[in-house]
CSV table of C-alpha atoms in Angstrom, one decimal:
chain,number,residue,atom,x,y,z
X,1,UNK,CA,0.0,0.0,0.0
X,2,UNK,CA,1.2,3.3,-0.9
X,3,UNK,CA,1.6,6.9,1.5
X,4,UNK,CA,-1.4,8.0,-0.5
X,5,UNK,CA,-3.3,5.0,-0.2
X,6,UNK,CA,-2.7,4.7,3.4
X,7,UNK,CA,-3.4,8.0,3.9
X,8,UNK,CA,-7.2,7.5,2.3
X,9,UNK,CA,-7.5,4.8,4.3
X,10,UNK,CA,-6.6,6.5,7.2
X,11,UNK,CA,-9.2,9.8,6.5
X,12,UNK,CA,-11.9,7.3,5.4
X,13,UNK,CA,-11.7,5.4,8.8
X,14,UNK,CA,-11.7,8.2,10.7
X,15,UNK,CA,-14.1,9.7,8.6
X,16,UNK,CA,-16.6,6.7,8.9
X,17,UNK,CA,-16.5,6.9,12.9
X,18,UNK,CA,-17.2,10.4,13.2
X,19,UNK,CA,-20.5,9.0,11.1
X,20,UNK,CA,-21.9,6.5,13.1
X,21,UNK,CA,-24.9,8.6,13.8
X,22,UNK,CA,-25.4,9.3,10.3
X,23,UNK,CA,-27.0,7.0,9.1
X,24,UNK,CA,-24.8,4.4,7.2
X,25,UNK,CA,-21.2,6.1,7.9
X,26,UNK,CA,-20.0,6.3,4.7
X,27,UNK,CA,-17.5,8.7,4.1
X,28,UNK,CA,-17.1,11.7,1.8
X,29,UNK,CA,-13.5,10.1,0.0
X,30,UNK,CA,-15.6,6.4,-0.1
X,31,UNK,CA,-16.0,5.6,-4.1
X,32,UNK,CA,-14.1,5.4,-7.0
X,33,UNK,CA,-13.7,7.8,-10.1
X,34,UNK,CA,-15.3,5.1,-12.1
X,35,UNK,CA,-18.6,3.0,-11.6
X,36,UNK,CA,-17.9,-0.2,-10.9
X,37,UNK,CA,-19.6,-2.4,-9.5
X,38,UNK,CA,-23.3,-1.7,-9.5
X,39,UNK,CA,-25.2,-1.3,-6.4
X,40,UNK,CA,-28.8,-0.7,-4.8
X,41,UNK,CA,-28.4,3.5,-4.9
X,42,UNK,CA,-29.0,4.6,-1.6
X,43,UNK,CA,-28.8,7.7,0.9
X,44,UNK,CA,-25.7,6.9,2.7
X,45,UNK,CA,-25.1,9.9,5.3
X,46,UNK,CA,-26.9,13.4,6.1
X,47,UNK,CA,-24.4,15.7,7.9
X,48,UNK,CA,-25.9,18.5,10.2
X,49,UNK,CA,-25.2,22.4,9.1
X,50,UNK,CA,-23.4,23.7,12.5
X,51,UNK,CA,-25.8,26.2,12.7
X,52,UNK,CA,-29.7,24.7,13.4
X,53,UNK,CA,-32.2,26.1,11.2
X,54,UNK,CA,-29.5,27.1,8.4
X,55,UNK,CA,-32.0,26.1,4.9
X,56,UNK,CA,-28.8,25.2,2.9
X,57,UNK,CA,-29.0,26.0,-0.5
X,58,UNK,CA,-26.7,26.0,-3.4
X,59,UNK,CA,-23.8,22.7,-3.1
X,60,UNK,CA,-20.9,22.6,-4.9
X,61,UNK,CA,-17.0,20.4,-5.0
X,62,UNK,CA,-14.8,23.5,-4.5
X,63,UNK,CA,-11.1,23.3,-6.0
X,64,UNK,CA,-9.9,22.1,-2.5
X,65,UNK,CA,-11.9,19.3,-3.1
X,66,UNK,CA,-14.5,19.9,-0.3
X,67,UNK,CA,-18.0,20.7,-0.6
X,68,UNK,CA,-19.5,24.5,-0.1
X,69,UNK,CA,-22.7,25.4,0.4
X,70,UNK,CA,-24.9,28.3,1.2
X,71,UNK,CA,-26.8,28.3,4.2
X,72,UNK,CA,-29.4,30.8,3.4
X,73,UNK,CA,-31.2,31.4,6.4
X,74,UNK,CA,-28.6,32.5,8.7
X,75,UNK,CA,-26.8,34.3,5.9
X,76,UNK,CA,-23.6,32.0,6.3
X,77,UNK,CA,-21.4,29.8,3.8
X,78,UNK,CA,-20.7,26.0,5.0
X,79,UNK,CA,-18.4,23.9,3.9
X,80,UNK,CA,-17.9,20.1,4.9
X,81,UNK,CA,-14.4,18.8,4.5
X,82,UNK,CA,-13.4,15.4,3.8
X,83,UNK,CA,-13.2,14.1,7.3
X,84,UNK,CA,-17.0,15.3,8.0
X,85,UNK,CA,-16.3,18.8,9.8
X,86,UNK,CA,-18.4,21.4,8.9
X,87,UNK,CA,-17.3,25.3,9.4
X,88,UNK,CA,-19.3,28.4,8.5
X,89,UNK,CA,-18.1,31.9,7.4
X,90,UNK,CA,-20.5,34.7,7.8
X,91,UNK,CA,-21.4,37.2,4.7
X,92,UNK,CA,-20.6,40.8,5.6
X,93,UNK,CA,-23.9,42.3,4.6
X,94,UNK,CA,-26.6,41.3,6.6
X,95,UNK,CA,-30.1,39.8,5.8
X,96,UNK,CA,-27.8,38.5,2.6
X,97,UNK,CA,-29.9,35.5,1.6
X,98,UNK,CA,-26.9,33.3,0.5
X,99,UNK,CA,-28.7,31.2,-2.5
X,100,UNK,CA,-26.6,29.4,-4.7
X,101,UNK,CA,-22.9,28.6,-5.3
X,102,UNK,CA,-20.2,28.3,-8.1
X,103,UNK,CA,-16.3,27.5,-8.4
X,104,UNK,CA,-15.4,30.2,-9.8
X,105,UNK,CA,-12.1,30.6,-12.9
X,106,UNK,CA,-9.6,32.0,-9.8
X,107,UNK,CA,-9.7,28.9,-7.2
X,108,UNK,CA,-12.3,30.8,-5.4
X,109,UNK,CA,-16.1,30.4,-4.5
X,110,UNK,CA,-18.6,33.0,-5.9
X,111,UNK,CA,-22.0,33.1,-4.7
X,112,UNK,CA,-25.3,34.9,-5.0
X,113,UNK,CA,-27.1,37.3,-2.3
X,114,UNK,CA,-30.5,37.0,-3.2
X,115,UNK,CA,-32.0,39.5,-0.9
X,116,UNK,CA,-29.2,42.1,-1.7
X,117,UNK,CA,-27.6,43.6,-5.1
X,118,UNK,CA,-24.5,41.7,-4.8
X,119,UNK,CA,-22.4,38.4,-5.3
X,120,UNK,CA,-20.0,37.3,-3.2
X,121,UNK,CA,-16.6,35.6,-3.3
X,122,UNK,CA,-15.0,33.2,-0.6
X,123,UNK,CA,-11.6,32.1,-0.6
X,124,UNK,CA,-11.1,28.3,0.1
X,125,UNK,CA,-7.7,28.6,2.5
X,126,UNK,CA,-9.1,31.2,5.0
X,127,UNK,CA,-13.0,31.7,4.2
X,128,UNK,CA,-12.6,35.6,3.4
X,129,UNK,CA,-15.3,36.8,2.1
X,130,UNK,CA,-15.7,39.7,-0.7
X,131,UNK,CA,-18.7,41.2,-2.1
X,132,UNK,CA,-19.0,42.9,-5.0
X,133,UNK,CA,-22.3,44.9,-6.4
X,134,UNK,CA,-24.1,44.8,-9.2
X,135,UNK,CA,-25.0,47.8,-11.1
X,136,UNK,CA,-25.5,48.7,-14.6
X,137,UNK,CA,-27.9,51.8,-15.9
X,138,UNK,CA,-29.4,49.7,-18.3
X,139,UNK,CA,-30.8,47.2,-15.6
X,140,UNK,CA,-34.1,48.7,-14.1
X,141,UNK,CA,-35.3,47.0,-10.8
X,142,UNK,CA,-33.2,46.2,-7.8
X,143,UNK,CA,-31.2,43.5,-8.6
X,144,UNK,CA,-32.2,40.0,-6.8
X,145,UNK,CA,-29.0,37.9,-7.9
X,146,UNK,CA,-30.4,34.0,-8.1
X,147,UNK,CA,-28.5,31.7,-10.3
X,148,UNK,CA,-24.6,31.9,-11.0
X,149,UNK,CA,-22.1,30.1,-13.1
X,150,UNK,CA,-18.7,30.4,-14.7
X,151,UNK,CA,-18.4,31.0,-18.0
X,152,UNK,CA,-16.3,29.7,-21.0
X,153,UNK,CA,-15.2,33.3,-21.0
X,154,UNK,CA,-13.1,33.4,-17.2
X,155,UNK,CA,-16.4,35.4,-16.0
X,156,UNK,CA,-19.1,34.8,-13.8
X,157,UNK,CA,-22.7,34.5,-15.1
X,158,UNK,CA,-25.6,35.8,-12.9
X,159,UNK,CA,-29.8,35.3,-13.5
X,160,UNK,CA,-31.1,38.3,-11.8
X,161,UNK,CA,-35.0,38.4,-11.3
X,162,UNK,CA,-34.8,42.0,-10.3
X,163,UNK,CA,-33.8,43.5,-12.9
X,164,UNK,CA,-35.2,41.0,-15.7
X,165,UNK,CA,-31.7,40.5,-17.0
X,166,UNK,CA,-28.4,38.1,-16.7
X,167,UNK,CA,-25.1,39.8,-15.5
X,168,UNK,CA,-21.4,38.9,-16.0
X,169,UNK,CA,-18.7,39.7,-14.0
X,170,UNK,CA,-15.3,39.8,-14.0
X,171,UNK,CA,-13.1,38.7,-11.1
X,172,UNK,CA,-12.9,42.1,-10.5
X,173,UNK,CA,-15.7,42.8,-9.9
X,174,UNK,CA,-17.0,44.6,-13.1
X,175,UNK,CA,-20.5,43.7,-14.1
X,176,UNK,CA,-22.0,44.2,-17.3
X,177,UNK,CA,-25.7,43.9,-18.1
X,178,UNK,CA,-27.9,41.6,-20.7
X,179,UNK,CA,-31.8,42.4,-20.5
X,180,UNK,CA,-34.4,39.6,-21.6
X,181,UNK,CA,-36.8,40.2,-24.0
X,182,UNK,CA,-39.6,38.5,-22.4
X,183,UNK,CA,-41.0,40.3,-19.5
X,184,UNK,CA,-41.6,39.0,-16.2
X,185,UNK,CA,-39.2,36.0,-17.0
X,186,UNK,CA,-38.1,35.5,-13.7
X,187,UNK,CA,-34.6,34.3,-14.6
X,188,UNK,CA,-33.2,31.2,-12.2
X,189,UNK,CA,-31.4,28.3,-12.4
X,190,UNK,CA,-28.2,29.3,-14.6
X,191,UNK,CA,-25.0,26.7,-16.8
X,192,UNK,CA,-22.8,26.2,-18.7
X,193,UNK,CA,-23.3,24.6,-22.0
X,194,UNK,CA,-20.8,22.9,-24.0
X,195,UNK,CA,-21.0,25.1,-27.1
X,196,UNK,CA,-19.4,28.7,-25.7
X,197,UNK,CA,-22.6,29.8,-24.2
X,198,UNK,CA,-24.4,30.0,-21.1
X,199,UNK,CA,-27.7,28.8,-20.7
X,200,UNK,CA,-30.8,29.8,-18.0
X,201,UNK,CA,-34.2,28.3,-17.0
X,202,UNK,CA,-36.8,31.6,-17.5
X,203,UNK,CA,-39.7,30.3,-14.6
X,204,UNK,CA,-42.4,33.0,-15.4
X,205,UNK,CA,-42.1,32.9,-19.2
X,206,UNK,CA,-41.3,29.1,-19.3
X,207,UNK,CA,-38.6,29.6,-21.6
X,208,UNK,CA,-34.9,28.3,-21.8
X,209,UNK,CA,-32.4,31.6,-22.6
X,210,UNK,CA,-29.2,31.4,-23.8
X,211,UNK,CA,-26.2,33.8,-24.5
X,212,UNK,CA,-23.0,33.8,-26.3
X,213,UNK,CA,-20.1,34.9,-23.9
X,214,UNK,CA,-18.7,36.8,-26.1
X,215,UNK,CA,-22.0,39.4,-26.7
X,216,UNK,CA,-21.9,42.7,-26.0
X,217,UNK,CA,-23.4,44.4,-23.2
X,218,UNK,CA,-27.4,45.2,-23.8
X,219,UNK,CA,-27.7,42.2,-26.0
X,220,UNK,CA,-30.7,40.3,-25.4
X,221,UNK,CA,-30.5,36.6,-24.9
X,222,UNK,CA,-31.8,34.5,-27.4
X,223,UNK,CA,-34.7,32.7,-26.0
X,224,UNK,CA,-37.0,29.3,-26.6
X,225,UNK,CA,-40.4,28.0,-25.0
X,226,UNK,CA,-40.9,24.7,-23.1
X,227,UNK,CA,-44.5,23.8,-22.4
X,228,UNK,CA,-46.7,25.6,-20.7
X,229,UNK,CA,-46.9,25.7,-16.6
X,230,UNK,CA,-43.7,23.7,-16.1
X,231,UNK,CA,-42.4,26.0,-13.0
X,232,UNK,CA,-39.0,25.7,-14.4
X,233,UNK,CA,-36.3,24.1,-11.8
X,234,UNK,CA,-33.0,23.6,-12.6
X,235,UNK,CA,-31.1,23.2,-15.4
X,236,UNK,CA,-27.4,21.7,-16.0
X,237,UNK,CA,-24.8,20.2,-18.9
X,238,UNK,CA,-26.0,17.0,-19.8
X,239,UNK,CA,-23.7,14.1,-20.2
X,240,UNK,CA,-24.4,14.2,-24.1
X,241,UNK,CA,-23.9,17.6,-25.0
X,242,UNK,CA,-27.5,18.5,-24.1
X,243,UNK,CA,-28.7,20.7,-21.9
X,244,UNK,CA,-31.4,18.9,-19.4
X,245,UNK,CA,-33.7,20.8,-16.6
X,246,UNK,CA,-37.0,19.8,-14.2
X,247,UNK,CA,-39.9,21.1,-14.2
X,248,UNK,CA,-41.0,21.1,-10.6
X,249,UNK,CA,-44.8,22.0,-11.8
X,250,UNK,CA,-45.2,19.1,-14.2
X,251,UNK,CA,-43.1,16.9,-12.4
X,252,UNK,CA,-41.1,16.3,-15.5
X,253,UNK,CA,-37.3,16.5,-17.0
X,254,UNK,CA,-36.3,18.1,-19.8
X,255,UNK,CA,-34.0,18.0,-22.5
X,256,UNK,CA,-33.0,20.7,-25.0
X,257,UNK,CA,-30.3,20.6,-27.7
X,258,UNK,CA,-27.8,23.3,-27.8
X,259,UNK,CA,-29.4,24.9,-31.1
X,260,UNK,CA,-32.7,25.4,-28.9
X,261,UNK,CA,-34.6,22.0,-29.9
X,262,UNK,CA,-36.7,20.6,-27.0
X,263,UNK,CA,-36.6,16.9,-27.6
X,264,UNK,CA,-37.9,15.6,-25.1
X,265,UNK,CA,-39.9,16.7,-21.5
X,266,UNK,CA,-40.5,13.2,-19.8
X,267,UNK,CA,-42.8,12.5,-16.9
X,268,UNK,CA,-40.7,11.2,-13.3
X,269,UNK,CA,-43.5,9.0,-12.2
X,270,UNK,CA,-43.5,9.1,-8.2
X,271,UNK,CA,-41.9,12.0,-8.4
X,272,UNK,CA,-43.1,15.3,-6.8
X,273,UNK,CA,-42.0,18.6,-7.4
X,274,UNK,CA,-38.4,18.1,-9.1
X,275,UNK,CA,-36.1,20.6,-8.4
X,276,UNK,CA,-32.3,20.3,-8.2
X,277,UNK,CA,-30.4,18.0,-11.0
X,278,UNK,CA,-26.7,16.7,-11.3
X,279,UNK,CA,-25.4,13.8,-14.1
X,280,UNK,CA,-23.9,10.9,-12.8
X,281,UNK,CA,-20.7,9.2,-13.9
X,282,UNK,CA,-23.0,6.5,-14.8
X,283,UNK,CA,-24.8,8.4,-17.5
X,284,UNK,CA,-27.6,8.6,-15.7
X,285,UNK,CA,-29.4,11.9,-13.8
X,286,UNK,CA,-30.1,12.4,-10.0
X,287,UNK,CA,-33.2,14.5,-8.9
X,288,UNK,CA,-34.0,16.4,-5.5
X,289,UNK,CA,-38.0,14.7,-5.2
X,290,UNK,CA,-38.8,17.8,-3.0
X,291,UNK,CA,-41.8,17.0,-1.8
X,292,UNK,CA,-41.3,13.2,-1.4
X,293,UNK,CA,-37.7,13.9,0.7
X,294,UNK,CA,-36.0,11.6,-1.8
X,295,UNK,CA,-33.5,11.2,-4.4
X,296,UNK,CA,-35.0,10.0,-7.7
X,297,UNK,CA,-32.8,8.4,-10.3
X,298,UNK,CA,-33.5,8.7,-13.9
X,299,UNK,CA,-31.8,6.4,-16.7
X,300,UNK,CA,-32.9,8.5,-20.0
X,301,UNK,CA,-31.7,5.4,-22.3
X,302,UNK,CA,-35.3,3.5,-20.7
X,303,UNK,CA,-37.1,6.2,-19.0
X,304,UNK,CA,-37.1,4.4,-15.5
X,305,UNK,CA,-37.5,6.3,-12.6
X,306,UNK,CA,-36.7,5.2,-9.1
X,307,UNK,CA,-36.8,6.5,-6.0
X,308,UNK,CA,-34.5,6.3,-2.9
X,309,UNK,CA,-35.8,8.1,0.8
X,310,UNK,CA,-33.6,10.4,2.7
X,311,UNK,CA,-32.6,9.2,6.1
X,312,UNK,CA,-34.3,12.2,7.9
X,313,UNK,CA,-38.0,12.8,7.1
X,314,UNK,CA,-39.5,15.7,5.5
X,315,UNK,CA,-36.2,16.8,4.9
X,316,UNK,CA,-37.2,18.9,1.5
X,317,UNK,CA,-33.6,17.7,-0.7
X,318,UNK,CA,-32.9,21.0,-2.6
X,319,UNK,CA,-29.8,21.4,-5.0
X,320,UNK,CA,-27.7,19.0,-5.8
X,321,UNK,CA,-23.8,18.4,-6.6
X,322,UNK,CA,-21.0,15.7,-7.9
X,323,UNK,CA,-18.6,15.4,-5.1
X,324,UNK,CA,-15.2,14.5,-5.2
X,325,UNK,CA,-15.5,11.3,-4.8
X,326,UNK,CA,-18.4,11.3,-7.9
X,327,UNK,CA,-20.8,10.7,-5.6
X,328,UNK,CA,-24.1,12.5,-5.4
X,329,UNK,CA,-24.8,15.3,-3.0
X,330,UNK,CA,-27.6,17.5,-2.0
X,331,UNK,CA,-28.9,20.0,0.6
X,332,UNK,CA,-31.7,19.2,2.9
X,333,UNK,CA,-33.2,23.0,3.5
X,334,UNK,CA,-35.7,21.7,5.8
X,335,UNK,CA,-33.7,19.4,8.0
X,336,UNK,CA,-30.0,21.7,7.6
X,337,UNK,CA,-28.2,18.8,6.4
X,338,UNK,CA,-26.0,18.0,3.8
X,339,UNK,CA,-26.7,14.5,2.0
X,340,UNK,CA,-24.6,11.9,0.7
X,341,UNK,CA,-26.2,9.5,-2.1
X,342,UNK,CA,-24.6,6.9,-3.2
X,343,UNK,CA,-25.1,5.0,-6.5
X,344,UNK,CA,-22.1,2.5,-7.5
C-alpha cells in the first residue's frame, strides 16, 4: 500500500467513525472515479449544518476538493471537509440571503445574495469573504442575484430576477448587463453549456435563454419555449452535449439541444416537485424529489424512474452536486443537512 493510499484509508476510517450517527457512515472520499460495481443506490449519510435552522442551498466540490454550500437562512457559507467537519463563514452584509454557489475561474467560491444587489466571493484557504455589487444603468429594478455560473469566458454569469436580465462579472468585480426580452421571466437556475454559451431556466415565461459569452453588453439573450406551466427548476450540462432541466410543476425532465430544440420533456413518475439535478458518472441523472424527501434516479436510455428516501423525514432535498468522490450530494433546506447518495 502506498503513503497515498494509506493516507485514504486512514481519512476514510476516521471519517466513517465520526459517522456513526449518520445513518450508514460512509465517508465523503468512499467511491471510485469510475462506476464499478453496480449497487442498490441509496442515501448513505446526512451531515448537520453547524448552525440549526441554516436552509442550505446552493452545493458545490470546490477546487480544494470539499463541498461549499450556502446556508441561506442564517446568511452563512458552510463547507464540509473530507473528514466530515463542517465550518461556516458569515457574509458581511446582513439579511444577505446566501442562494446558490459556483467555483469560480480564480480557485475561489462565488455566490449569490438574493436579498441584496450583490455576489459574493470566498476564498477556500481562509473563508474571506468579498462582495462585490451589481449595477448597470441599463438594468431597471433592484437586482435579486439567483443563479450563477462560470463561464467559458473566465467570467461569472448571474440570472437576476430584479432586474429582468443576466449579469457577467469579471473577477474584478465589473458587471455588465444583458436584458431579456420576455418580461416578467423571472430568470433562475443558470449553466454552462458545451457550445461557448451560457444557458438559464426563465420560470415566469417558461422559456430556456441562452447567451454567447462573447455578446456585448445590452444584448438580449436568445430565448426558446418549453411547455406551458412547467415551474422551471434547474437546469445543467448534460452528459451528451445537451442541456437537461425539471420542471417542478409538471413533475417532468427536460431536455434541450444546444441549437434550442426541445426533444424531449419526460414524466418522473412518483416524483413530486423536481427541483435540483446533477449527471452521474454512470450516465444517468439524479433529482432532489422535493416534496417526497427523496432522491429519484433517472436512466434517459429506458425512461425508468426510481426513488430512494432520505434518512431524515420531511427533509425537503434542494440542489444537488458531484462530489469529489463522484458521488451525489444535496442539501436538505428543511432538516439543515447535507446529503450523501450513493449510487455505484
Amino acid at each position: 500500500m502506498t503513503l497515498k493510499q494509506t493516507l485514504a484509508w486512514f481519512a476514510g476510517a476516521v471519517a466513517a467513525v465520526l459517522l456513526v450517527a449518520c445513518g450508514n457512515a460512509t465517508p465523503i472520499t468512499s467511491g471510485s472515479p469510475t462506476p464499478a460495481p453496480t449497487i442498490t443506490p441509496f442515501v448513505s449519510s446526512e451531515y448537520p449544518t453547524q448552525t440549526s435552522g441554516a436552509q442550505p442551498g446552493g452545493v458545490v466540490t470546490g477546487p480544494d476538493s470539499n463541498l461549499w454550500f450556502t446556508e441561506t437562512a442564517v446568511n452563512k457559507i458552510g463547507k464540509l471537509n473530507q473528514q466530515a467537519q463542517v465550518s461556516e463563514y458569515t457574509v458581511p452584509t446582513a439579511g444577505a440571503s446566501p442562494l446558490t454557489i459556483a467555483t469560480g475561474p480564480d480557485g475561489a467560491l462565488w455566490f449569490t445574495e438574493n436579498t441584496q444587489p450583490k455576489i459574493g466571493r470566498i476564498t477556500t484557504a481562509a473563508g474571506v469573504v468579498t462582495e462585490y455589487m451589481l449595477t448597470s444603468a441599463l438594468a431597471i429594478g433592484t437586482p435579486t442575484p439567483w443563479g450563477i455560473t462560470t463561464g467559458p469566458d473566465g467570467a461569472l454569469w448571474v440570472t437576476d430576477p430584479g432586474t429582468n436580465g443576466i449579469w457577467s462579472v469579471t473577477t474584478a468585480g465589473v458587471p455588465s448587463f444583458y436584458p431579456l426580452a420576455s418580461a416578467n421571466a423571472d430568470p433562475t437556475s443558470i449553466t454552462t453549456g458545451n457550445n461557448g454559451a451560457v444557458w438559464f431556466l426563465e420560470a415566469g415565461a417558461n422559456k430556456v435563454g441562452t447567451i454567447a459569452v462573447n455578446s456585448p453588453q445590452g444584448t438580449h439573450p436568445t430565448e426558446y419555449p418549453v411547455s406551458a406551466g412547467a415551474g422551471l427548476g434547474v437546469i445543467i450540462s448534460g452528459t451528451d452535449n445537451a442541456l437537461w432541466f425539471t420542471e417542478q410543476s409538471t413533475d417532468k425532465i427536460g431536455r434541450m439541444t444546444t441549437n434550442g430544440v426541445l426533444t424531449a420533456e419526460t414524466p418522473l413518475t412518483g416524483v413530486v416537485g423536481p427541483f435540483g439535478l446533477a449527471a452521474g458518472i454512470d450516465g444517468n441523472y439524479y433529482i432532489a424529489d422535493t416534496q417526497g424527501s427523496a432522491i429519484a434516479q433517472f436512466i434517459p436510455s429506458t425512461g425508468k424512474v426510481s426513488t430512494f428516501k432520505t434518512i431524515t423525514s420531511a427533509s425537503q432535498p434542494y440542489f444537488l452536486t458531484i462530489g469529489p468522490d463522484s458521488e451525489v450530494y444535496f442539501s436538505e433546506k428543511a432538516a439543515s443537512r447535507i446529503g450523501q447518495f450513493r449510487y455505484f
